[in-house]
Amino acid sequence: MSAYRLENGGYIDRSQQISFQFDGKKLSGFQGDTLASALLANHVDVIGRSFKYHRPRGILAAGLDEANAIMQIGSGAESSPNLKATQVELIEGLQARSVNAWPSLKFDLLAVNAVFKRFLPAGFYYKTFMWPDWHWFEPAIRNAAGLGKSPDQPDPDIYDKRSADCDILVIGGGICGLMAARLAAESGANVLLVEVDSAWGGSALCWPTLIDDSDAASWCASTVAELHQKPNVVVLNRTMAFGYYDHNLVGLVQRLVPAQSDGLTPRERMWKVRAKTVVLATGAFERPLVFPNNDRPGVMLASAGASYVSRFGVAVGRKVLIATNNDSAYESAFVLKEAGVDVVALVDARASAASEVTQRAQDMGLVIISNSTVTNVKGSSGLRSAEVCELNADNQPVAKSRRSIQCDSVLTSGGWSPAVHLFSQSGGKLKFDDETQAFVPKRSVQNEISIGAAAGIFELGASLAHAQDRIGTVLKSLNLSAKPTETSVSKHAGLGAIKSLWSVEGEMLDRPGAKAWVDFQNDVTSSDVKLALRENFRSVEHVKRYTTLGMASDQGKTSNVNGIGVMSVELRCDPGDVGTTKFRPPYNPLTIGAFAGRRVGENLNPLRPLPSAARQIELGAKLEDYGGWHRPAYYVERGQSEHECVSKEVLATRNSLGLFDASPLGKIEVFGPDAAEFLNRIYANNMKTLKVGRCRYGLMLNENGIIYDDGILARIAEDHYLVGTTSGHASAIADMLQEWLQCEWVHLDVATSNVTTNWAVMNVNGPKARALLEKFDSSFDFGAHAFPHMHFREGELEGVPCRIQRVSFSGELSYEVSVPWGYGASLFDNIMVLGEEFAIQPFGVESLMTMRIEKGFLHVGSDTDGMTVPQDVGFGRIVEKKTDDFVGRRSIMRPDALRSGRRQLVGLDVTDGGDALPIGGHVVDQGQSPPTASRGWVTSSVFSPTLSKPVALGLVEGGADRIGDEIEIWDLGTRRRARIVAPGAYDAKGERLHV
Amino acid sequence: MSRLTLRYTLDGSDRAREFSRPHAKLLEVRKIEIVRVSAREIPSQLDLQLADLARVDGVGLTNTVSENDTVLATLSRRERLILCKADRPRSLYNDVIEIVEGCALVTDASHQFVIIDLSGRAATEILSSLTPLSFESSIFTIGDCLRTVFADTNVLVIRSEDEANYRLIFEQTLAGYAWRLLEDAAKNV
């Protein structure tokens, strides 16, 4: 191919030269160029290597149907893979790199694949690399695959999102789309008009068109300017509709900054638009002809050849041959000829085109070769000639008629496929239209209409009439109206009488090795499609997956219908009977950043702060994410290990006084005359008998009887309770309570309110806890008899409302003091000040865990799993005695829940003198080595600072009946010894709680 | 007895947050009393009394805001949220308790929520960049309030005073996160 810049023409600004780089080589183009047009103008023929065979590839198309020119744009953190050169607007300093070639585009080592292509047919990877192990080959195969690389640094760009509603969303800024938007706007409807290109006009910019006696570009510019002025219209170019979802939700992505980020302007904006009606004016894609070596650089789509001339002033070759099976390629030939390009021949598979088209071609001196097609091209990186053969009555090339025609570019047109991707995503059904040899919209499922070429109408005048009619119907349904305008348009060739010609095979010409490409991006040939059929993958969906035809980012824009055509020939059926695959979003690749929006870094997920967050940092807390809360793991002391820090915190608490910000603990108020009945159904243990002012530990189960959560329930009044939950489950349990009330027990007069973050909770823990609290000015009597263990009191503390529960997870004297959240930080500070005389020590979650393991207290999620029922954790008698029904009761009465030998929670006493047992270590029978049966595992384990020895809990088969048994723990090749004991290594009688 | 007093702070500060750009302004509003009323079903008589208490016109359409900034929001068939300035002679909570007379659960939620006022010509754009709604002024009129999703949080949005002025009510432990996102959006919308 010898592409070159024409002396004049195109919508580029020749006064503004732009420098850019391709594979490190400095090149230049003009303002208004795409990367593709600039590369062509710079005589760059080979722009990349194919996906599988690493064959040299050139530019195929001029729009987002480009399958070959996949580029890596930019460098470093701003580098973007998988961009089509036809969609990249040229900007100063742009850096583009080819992909899928190593060490260079010209000399690509993996081009050796093409030599072995006979051994690499479709699905070869399903049959090979099985011995000795796929994983041996996987790294090399994965390294060789892919089209570009994602940057491994954080994206510095900003991405925005926007939600919008409108009456009418028009997708496509071609002539029909603009006409539809104008009519809708005039009716007063709220209109959103989007166009993927930077320029308006669609195919009218490719083939010179007169609309109302002005050229298409001027008509588009004035129409867009008119729409911009209307307050009820939003007009967005550079905006792609990538997905059509339920309830007429359409995803758009708008490109805002083509250059490098300035740190303020978002690079892209994702729109989520809910439209009453969607107008699909998405146009159509030209199909390439399928013949041997049709993937060589220099073979392009006919419309692309015209587009490069008309839009960018670039001729794609000096001697161009055009091959077609329909009239539209004649229009492209006229464009090239009028621009002064030598069109050496127009090869038509049909006997003739429409008479007026033929006449015009003859008038222009074009040589038409009828009843023939291209059967091969020569020149691997620069086209030298094309082979042309006559077609017989069966559409088979006649070998003896073959002849060679010198040319440096071949433009082909195998017909047109309406861009039905969004229509298909909306759930719409397609049908195959014999007249146009294309799949067209048949039945809509959502509130949308297709107009113009997207509806399979390829003649502009007829398209506009159809569009006006359809828009009129839509406006009527919205109780709106607009007067259709008389619009005159210049006559175009249109599609004419298309001839079905799905592929020309090498076998037909005694060249069995020659491959004819159907899908350029995924390197799928017609022989691959046939192989899939021979292997009995006969459904189009199966052929797609076996061959990868039409998959991935291309979504079969140029290949799907040709693939279906090849299948229909092989299966001897109509393409409509083959059917189409389901088109999936995104319609075209888009950045992950657009989906992420502002939800990156610290904004990825909300992390809730404690009321005392500021003070925690001052105290040196090592803050970590615990169930969505930013909580201290422990308090760092310089030069001390985590274990040393935790030991210090535990010993200070056990010996004197510790402070823990327990504010994330779930708090749900339950109120009403039926509150007792309701909670008795929610908890596995009996809650009806709980007296006012008392607290009780309880287990909640799910409907399968599995332990879901635990916590303390306090009875505030006869009809008023406070449900305590674990920190991570507060919202879920609040929702669960409402679900039971609203869906199952609707007759119960109960109200609930999640007050978790209304109350800050400071846990004052240790033998000096009472002495400390008595220092506050409060309405509470903290005396042992006045305020015993597992009791609840309400009052005031330092003049603010206060709730206190005397409960303990450590086994020490302990109070959970709640004040309104805004006072939480101040309460924490005051406790620290007043606690100085007791050498108060703040402690973190790790110390809390250590103390509860020492005490043998259950931690749901650590000491339970998706199979643990109450009987497994020592609640067997409690649930057995409860006669009332409760959530999960039926399930825990099933034989499996009642069988002996279930895994039960036990304590593990380490007998080998070693350190803490490994959590997750498997319990095995003495003397057994893996592979052997696992009898359970270690669920919680620490080295106890209090007892100066390791303590652990575990789920062990039949554990409750095996107290005293010696067992072994096996973990990743190490073996430990332990004895099964009752949980609770520290203060088993609970004497320290009742002081 | 201690000589210490408990001081009100939020996110470690006793000062409300502010952020301003020519096209958008964010302001954290404090000293607002918030009371939540929950029941199996709010009786219509109670709605009337609450509306009267909140001095809101148009009873029945309780998702609305009154001229004096008092809001009575219907969160669901079972829940109402009342917001007013904390400058009443008697606390709102006590007044509501008196009205309810034990037929509903009344919780003082003043510490549970944070109010952020968003105003300026870009306010609507900012809001629709962070929520799934477009806030069309023809649908969401002055005085309306609605509950929706804001990133991974819930928000109650009230359109107040004029079209480009919104009162956003967040659960307070998520307000810092919401503030960051709002500020971020306000910088470059």
PDB file of N, CA, C and O in Angstrom, chain A residues 53 121-122 289-294 502-508 511-520 523-534 543 547 549 559 562-570:
ATOM      1  N   TYR A  53      -1.443 -15.743  14.938  1.00  0.00           N
ATOM      2  CA  TYR A  53      -0.394 -16.117  13.980  1.00  0.00           C
ATOM      3  C   TYR A  53       0.666 -15.035  13.827  1.00  0.00           C
ATOM      4  O   TYR A  53       1.639 -15.218  13.101  1.00  0.00           O
ATOM      5  N   PRO A 121      -4.969 -24.741  14.760  1.00  0.00           N
ATOM      6  CA  PRO A 121      -6.322 -24.364  14.336  1.00  0.00           C
ATOM      7  C   PRO A 121      -7.147 -23.925  15.541  1.00  0.00           C
ATOM      8  O   PRO A 121      -6.666 -23.933  16.674  1.00  0.00           O
ATOM      9  N   ALA A 122      -8.393 -23.571  15.256  1.00  0.00           N
ATOM     10  CA  ALA A 122      -9.292 -23.177  16.349  1.00  0.00           C
ATOM     11  C   ALA A 122      -9.339 -24.281  17.397  1.00  0.00           C
ATOM     12  O   ALA A 122      -9.382 -25.462  17.067  1.00  0.00           O
ATOM     13  N   LEU A 289     -14.861  -8.703   2.276  1.00  0.00           N
ATOM     14  CA  LEU A 289     -14.983  -9.966   1.535  1.00  0.00           C
ATOM     15  C   LEU A 289     -13.995 -10.959   2.130  1.00  0.00           C
ATOM     16  O   LEU A 289     -12.893 -10.579   2.569  1.00  0.00           O
ATOM     17  N   VAL A 290     -14.400 -12.203   2.164  1.00  0.00           N
ATOM     18  CA  VAL A 290     -13.556 -13.254   2.747  1.00  0.00           C
ATOM     19  C   VAL A 290     -12.903 -14.039   1.611  1.00  0.00           C
ATOM     20  O   VAL A 290     -13.590 -14.702   0.839  1.00  0.00           O
ATOM     21  N   PHE A 291     -11.583 -13.912   1.492  1.00  0.00           N
ATOM     22  CA  PHE A 291     -10.839 -14.643   0.456  1.00  0.00           C
ATOM     23  C   PHE A 291      -9.425 -14.898   0.984  1.00  0.00           C
ATOM     24  O   PHE A 291      -9.008 -14.260   1.969  1.00  0.00           O
ATOM     25  N   PRO A 292      -8.668 -15.791   0.407  1.00  0.00           N
ATOM     26  CA  PRO A 292      -7.340 -16.124   0.929  1.00  0.00           C
ATOM     27  C   PRO A 292      -6.444 -14.882   1.035  1.00  0.00           C
ATOM     28  O   PRO A 292      -6.397 -14.076   0.112  1.00  0.00           O
ATOM     29  N   ASN A 293      -5.784 -14.778   2.182  1.00  0.00           N
ATOM     30  CA  ASN A 293      -4.847 -13.682   2.476  1.00  0.00           C
ATOM     31  C   ASN A 293      -5.519 -12.303   2.507  1.00  0.00           C
ATOM     32  O   ASN A 293      -4.870 -11.286   2.274  1.00  0.00           O
ATOM     33  N   ASN A 294      -6.814 -12.284   2.800  1.00  0.00           N
ATOM     34  CA  ASN A 294      -7.528 -11.004   2.842  1.00  0.00           C
ATOM     35  C   ASN A 294      -7.144 -10.150   4.057  1.00  0.00           C
ATOM     36  O   ASN A 294      -7.660  -9.063   4.224  1.00  0.00           O
ATOM     37  N   TRP A 502     -20.236 -15.383   0.721  1.00  0.00           N
ATOM     38  CA  TRP A 502     -19.735 -15.394   2.092  1.00  0.00           C
ATOM     39  C   TRP A 502     -18.243 -15.678   2.177  1.00  0.00           C
ATOM     40  O   TRP A 502     -17.574 -15.146   3.040  1.00  0.00           O
ATOM     41  N   SER A 503     -17.730 -16.512   1.291  1.00  0.00           N
ATOM     42  CA  SER A 503     -16.276 -16.729   1.331  1.00  0.00           C
ATOM     43  C   SER A 503     -15.798 -17.393   0.049  1.00  0.00           C
ATOM     44  O   SER A 503     -16.562 -18.098  -0.625  1.00  0.00           O
ATOM     45  N   VAL A 504     -14.549 -17.119  -0.241  1.00  0.00           N
ATOM     46  CA  VAL A 504     -13.861 -17.814  -1.326  1.00  0.00           C
ATOM     47  C   VAL A 504     -12.726 -18.576  -0.681  1.00  0.00           C
ATOM     48  O   VAL A 504     -11.917 -17.977   0.062  1.00  0.00           O
ATOM     49  N   GLU A 505     -12.681 -19.893  -0.897  1.00  0.00           N
ATOM     50  CA  GLU A 505     -11.722 -20.725  -0.182  1.00  0.00           C
ATOM     51  C   GLU A 505     -10.511 -21.059  -1.046  1.00  0.00           C
ATOM     52  O   GLU A 505     -10.611 -21.152  -2.267  1.00  0.00           O
ATOM     53  N   GLY A 506      -9.370 -21.267  -0.366  1.00  0.00           N
ATOM     54  CA  GLY A 506      -8.159 -21.665  -1.069  1.00  0.00           C
ATOM     55  C   GLY A 506      -8.348 -22.991  -1.781  1.00  0.00           C
ATOM     56  O   GLY A 506      -7.824 -23.208  -2.875  1.00  0.00           O
ATOM     57  N   GLU A 507      -9.143 -23.881  -1.144  1.00  0.00           N
ATOM     58  CA  GLU A 507      -9.362 -25.212  -1.726  1.00  0.00           C
ATOM     59  C   GLU A 507      -9.983 -25.112  -3.118  1.00  0.00           C
ATOM     60  O   GLU A 507      -9.738 -25.931  -3.986  1.00  0.00           O
ATOM     61  N   MET A 508     -10.797 -24.087  -3.297  1.00  0.00           N
ATOM     62  CA  MET A 508     -11.476 -23.937  -4.586  1.00  0.00           C
ATOM     63  C   MET A 508     -10.468 -23.675  -5.710  1.00  0.00           C
ATOM     64  O   MET A 508     -10.760 -23.854  -6.873  1.00  0.00           O
ATOM     65  N   ARG A 511      -5.396 -24.335  -3.547  1.00  0.00           N
ATOM     66  CA  ARG A 511      -4.401 -23.792  -2.602  1.00  0.00           C
ATOM     67  C   ARG A 511      -4.911 -24.093  -1.190  1.00  0.00           C
ATOM     68  O   ARG A 511      -5.403 -23.216  -0.485  1.00  0.00           O
ATOM     69  N   PRO A 512      -4.839 -25.375  -0.793  1.00  0.00           N
ATOM     70  CA  PRO A 512      -5.479 -25.764   0.457  1.00  0.00           C
ATOM     71  C   PRO A 512      -4.899 -25.065   1.690  1.00  0.00           C
ATOM     72  O   PRO A 512      -5.581 -24.915   2.686  1.00  0.00           O
ATOM     73  N   GLY A 513      -3.668 -24.631   1.628  1.00  0.00           N
ATOM     74  CA  GLY A 513      -3.059 -24.005   2.814  1.00  0.00           C
ATOM     75  C   GLY A 513      -3.438 -22.556   2.989  1.00  0.00           C
ATOM     76  O   GLY A 513      -3.217 -21.978   4.059  1.00  0.00           O
ATOM     77  N   ALA A 514      -3.993 -21.951   1.977  1.00  0.00           N
ATOM     78  CA  ALA A 514      -4.268 -20.512   2.038  1.00  0.00           C
ATOM     79  C   ALA A 514      -5.491 -20.261   2.924  1.00  0.00           C
ATOM     80  O   ALA A 514      -6.542 -20.853   2.723  1.00  0.00           O
ATOM     81  N   LYS A 515      -5.301 -19.388   3.877  1.00  0.00           N
ATOM     82  CA  LYS A 515      -6.389 -19.099   4.838  1.00  0.00           C
ATOM     83  C   LYS A 515      -7.129 -17.831   4.434  1.00  0.00           C
ATOM     84  O   LYS A 515      -6.529 -16.855   3.980  1.00  0.00           O
ATOM     85  N   ALA A 516      -8.432 -17.876   4.660  1.00  0.00           N
ATOM     86  CA  ALA A 516      -9.275 -16.712   4.406  1.00  0.00           C
ATOM     87  C   ALA A 516      -9.822 -16.231   5.759  1.00  0.00           C
ATOM     88  O   ALA A 516     -10.484 -16.998   6.460  1.00  0.00           O
ATOM     89  N   TRP A 517      -9.536 -14.981   6.105  1.00  0.00           N
ATOM     90  CA  TRP A 517      -9.871 -14.517   7.449  1.00  0.00           C
ATOM     91  C   TRP A 517     -11.305 -14.006   7.553  1.00  0.00           C
ATOM     92  O   TRP A 517     -11.766 -13.244   6.686  1.00  0.00           O
ATOM     93  N   VAL A 518     -11.975 -14.454   8.612  1.00  0.00           N
ATOM     94  CA  VAL A 518     -13.332 -13.980   8.907  1.00  0.00           C
ATOM     95  C   VAL A 518     -13.266 -12.932  10.017  1.00  0.00           C
ATOM     96  O   VAL A 518     -13.820 -11.850   9.922  1.00  0.00           O
ATOM     97  N   ASP A 519     -12.547 -13.276  11.098  1.00  0.00           N
ATOM     98  CA  ASP A 519     -12.410 -12.376  12.242  1.00  0.00           C
ATOM     99  C   ASP A 519     -10.942 -11.973  12.339  1.00  0.00           C
ATOM    100  O   ASP A 519     -10.090 -12.770  12.714  1.00  0.00           O
ATOM    101  N   PHE A 520     -10.671 -10.727  12.001  1.00  0.00           N
ATOM    102  CA  PHE A 520      -9.284 -10.260  11.965  1.00  0.00           C
ATOM    103  C   PHE A 520      -8.705 -10.121  13.377  1.00  0.00           C
ATOM    104  O   PHE A 520      -7.554 -10.450  13.609  1.00  0.00           O
ATOM    105  N   ASP A 523      -8.113 -13.590  14.861  1.00  0.00           N
ATOM    106  CA  ASP A 523      -7.399 -14.502  13.966  1.00  0.00           C
ATOM    107  C   ASP A 523      -8.199 -15.770  13.680  1.00  0.00           C
ATOM    108  O   ASP A 523      -7.692 -16.893  13.794  1.00  0.00           O
ATOM    109  N   VAL A 524      -9.461 -15.594  13.323  1.00  0.00           N
ATOM    110  CA  VAL A 524     -10.316 -16.745  13.015  1.00  0.00           C
ATOM    111  C   VAL A 524     -10.544 -16.790  11.506  1.00  0.00           C
ATOM    112  O   VAL A 524     -10.941 -15.788  10.905  1.00  0.00           O
ATOM    113  N   THR A 525     -10.283 -17.952  10.921  1.00  0.00           N
ATOM    114  CA  THR A 525     -10.434 -18.107   9.475  1.00  0.00           C
ATOM    115  C   THR A 525     -11.702 -18.893   9.160  1.00  0.00           C
ATOM    116  O   THR A 525     -12.302 -19.530  10.055  1.00  0.00           O
ATOM    117  N   SER A 526     -12.056 -18.882   7.878  1.00  0.00           N
ATOM    118  CA  SER A 526     -13.257 -19.638   7.489  1.00  0.00           C
ATOM    119  C   SER A 526     -13.038 -21.130   7.732  1.00  0.00           C
ATOM    120  O   SER A 526     -13.975 -21.857   8.071  1.00  0.00           O
ATOM    121  N   SER A 527     -11.775 -21.594   7.598  1.00  0.00           N
ATOM    122  CA  SER A 527     -11.519 -23.018   7.850  1.00  0.00           C
ATOM    123  C   SER A 527     -11.689 -23.344   9.339  1.00  0.00           C
ATOM    124  O   SER A 527     -12.056 -24.464   9.697  1.00  0.00           O
ATOM    125  N   ASP A 528     -11.443 -22.369  10.211  1.00  0.00           N
ATOM    126  CA  ASP A 528     -11.688 -22.588  11.656  1.00  0.00           C
ATOM    127  C   ASP A 528     -13.182 -22.810  11.905  1.00  0.00           C
ATOM    128  O   ASP A 528     -13.575 -23.672  12.689  1.00  0.00           O
ATOM    129  N   VAL A 529     -14.000 -21.984  11.245  1.00  0.00           N
ATOM    130  CA  VAL A 529     -15.453 -22.113  11.422  1.00  0.00           C
ATOM    131  C   VAL A 529     -15.899 -23.491  10.934  1.00  0.00           C
ATOM    132  O   VAL A 529     -16.684 -24.177  11.592  1.00  0.00           O
ATOM    133  N   LYS A 530     -15.339 -23.914   9.805  1.00  0.00           N
ATOM    134  CA  LYS A 530     -15.726 -25.216   9.255  1.00  0.00           C
ATOM    135  C   LYS A 530     -15.245 -26.354  10.150  1.00  0.00           C
ATOM    136  O   LYS A 530     -15.937 -27.374  10.305  1.00  0.00           O
ATOM    137  N   LEU A 531     -14.054 -26.167  10.718  1.00  0.00           N
ATOM    138  CA  LEU A 531     -13.537 -27.198  11.635  1.00  0.00           C
ATOM    139  C   LEU A 531     -14.481 -27.368  12.826  1.00  0.00           C
ATOM    140  O   LEU A 531     -14.790 -28.485  13.244  1.00  0.00           O
ATOM    141  N   ALA A 532     -14.941 -26.236  13.364  1.00  0.00           N
ATOM    142  CA  ALA A 532     -15.871 -26.299  14.504  1.00  0.00           C
ATOM    143  C   ALA A 532     -17.119 -27.085  14.126  1.00  0.00           C
ATOM    144  O   ALA A 532     -17.616 -27.914  14.912  1.00  0.00           O
ATOM    145  N   LEU A 533     -17.619 -26.845  12.925  1.00  0.00           N
ATOM    146  CA  LEU A 533     -18.821 -27.564  12.478  1.00  0.00           C
ATOM    147  C   LEU A 533     -18.526 -29.046  12.316  1.00  0.00           C
ATOM    148  O   LEU A 533     -19.354 -29.888  12.676  1.00  0.00           O
ATOM    149  N   ARG A 534     -17.326 -29.365  11.776  1.00  0.00           N
ATOM    150  CA  ARG A 534     -16.970 -30.779  11.615  1.00  0.00           C
ATOM    151  C   ARG A 534     -16.874 -31.470  12.964  1.00  0.00           C
ATOM    152  O   ARG A 534     -17.142 -32.650  13.099  1.00  0.00           O
ATOM    153  N   VAL A 543     -20.023 -22.422  18.210  1.00  0.00           N
ATOM    154  CA  VAL A 543     -18.970 -22.089  17.229  1.00  0.00           C
ATOM    155  C   VAL A 543     -18.219 -20.846  17.693  1.00  0.00           C
ATOM    156  O   VAL A 543     -16.994 -20.773  17.599  1.00  0.00           O
ATOM    157  N   THR A 547     -14.252 -21.178  18.424  1.00  0.00           N
ATOM    158  CA  THR A 547     -13.298 -20.498  17.530  1.00  0.00           C
ATOM    159  C   THR A 547     -12.849 -19.141  18.047  1.00  0.00           C
ATOM    160  O   THR A 547     -11.879 -18.593  17.559  1.00  0.00           O
ATOM    161  N   LEU A 549     -14.652 -16.568  17.479  1.00  0.00           N
ATOM    162  CA  LEU A 549     -15.206 -15.650  16.490  1.00  0.00           C
ATOM    163  C   LEU A 549     -16.169 -14.651  17.150  1.00  0.00           C
ATOM    164  O   LEU A 549     -17.098 -15.044  17.845  1.00  0.00           O
ATOM    165  N   SER A 559     -17.089  -9.205  11.632  1.00  0.00           N
ATOM    166  CA  SER A 559     -16.913 -10.638  11.413  1.00  0.00           C
ATOM    167  C   SER A 559     -18.141 -11.500  11.659  1.00  0.00           C
ATOM    168  O   SER A 559     -18.277 -12.568  11.071  1.00  0.00           O
ATOM    169  N   ASN A 562     -20.333 -12.448   8.545  1.00  0.00           N
ATOM    170  CA  ASN A 562     -19.567 -13.298   7.623  1.00  0.00           C
ATOM    171  C   ASN A 562     -19.408 -14.707   8.197  1.00  0.00           C
ATOM    172  O   ASN A 562     -19.499 -15.700   7.466  1.00  0.00           O
ATOM    173  N   GLY A 563     -19.153 -14.796   9.505  1.00  0.00           N
ATOM    174  CA  GLY A 563     -19.031 -16.106  10.149  1.00  0.00           C
ATOM    175  C   GLY A 563     -20.325 -16.893  10.046  1.00  0.00           C
ATOM    176  O   GLY A 563     -20.332 -18.100   9.740  1.00  0.00           O
ATOM    177  N   ILE A 564     -21.428 -16.210  10.268  1.00  0.00           N
ATOM    178  CA  ILE A 564     -22.748 -16.868  10.159  1.00  0.00           C
ATOM    179  C   ILE A 564     -22.991 -17.293   8.712  1.00  0.00           C
ATOM    180  O   ILE A 564     -23.534 -18.371   8.445  1.00  0.00           O
ATOM    181  N   GLY A 565     -22.552 -16.442   7.768  1.00  0.00           N
ATOM    182  CA  GLY A 565     -22.697 -16.794   6.356  1.00  0.00           C
ATOM    183  C   GLY A 565     -21.929 -18.050   6.007  1.00  0.00           C
ATOM    184  O   GLY A 565     -22.453 -18.947   5.319  1.00  0.00           O
ATOM    185  N   VAL A 566     -20.689 -18.149   6.491  1.00  0.00           N
ATOM    186  CA  VAL A 566     -19.879 -19.345   6.231  1.00  0.00           C
ATOM    187  C   VAL A 566     -20.567 -20.569   6.841  1.00  0.00           C
ATOM    188  O   VAL A 566     -20.650 -21.640   6.215  1.00  0.00           O
ATOM    189  N   MET A 567     -21.097 -20.409   8.030  1.00  0.00           N
ATOM    190  CA  MET A 567     -21.822 -21.522   8.670  1.00  0.00           C
ATOM    191  C   MET A 567     -23.037 -21.934   7.836  1.00  0.00           C
ATOM    192  O   MET A 567     -23.315 -23.127   7.663  1.00  0.00           O
ATOM    193  N   SER A 568     -23.756 -20.930   7.340  1.00  0.00           N
ATOM    194  CA  SER A 568     -24.996 -21.257   6.596  1.00  0.00           C
ATOM    195  C   SER A 568     -24.677 -22.039   5.331  1.00  0.00           C
ATOM    196  O   SER A 568     -25.433 -22.939   4.944  1.00  0.00           O
ATOM    197  N   VAL A 569     -23.541 -21.717   4.702  1.00  0.00           N
ATOM    198  CA  VAL A 569     -23.153 -22.452   3.495  1.00  0.00           C
ATOM    199  C   VAL A 569     -22.834 -23.897   3.863  1.00  0.00           C
ATOM    200  O   VAL A 569     -23.282 -24.841   3.202  1.00  0.00           O
ATOM    201  N   GLU A 570     -22.071 -24.057   4.929  1.00  0.00           N
ATOM    202  CA  GLU A 570     -21.667 -25.401   5.341  1.00  0.00           C
ATOM    203  C   GLU A 570     -22.861 -26.226   5.815  1.00  0.00           C
ATOM    204  O   GLU A 570     -22.949 -27.424   5.563  1.00  0.00           O
TER     205      GLU A 570
END
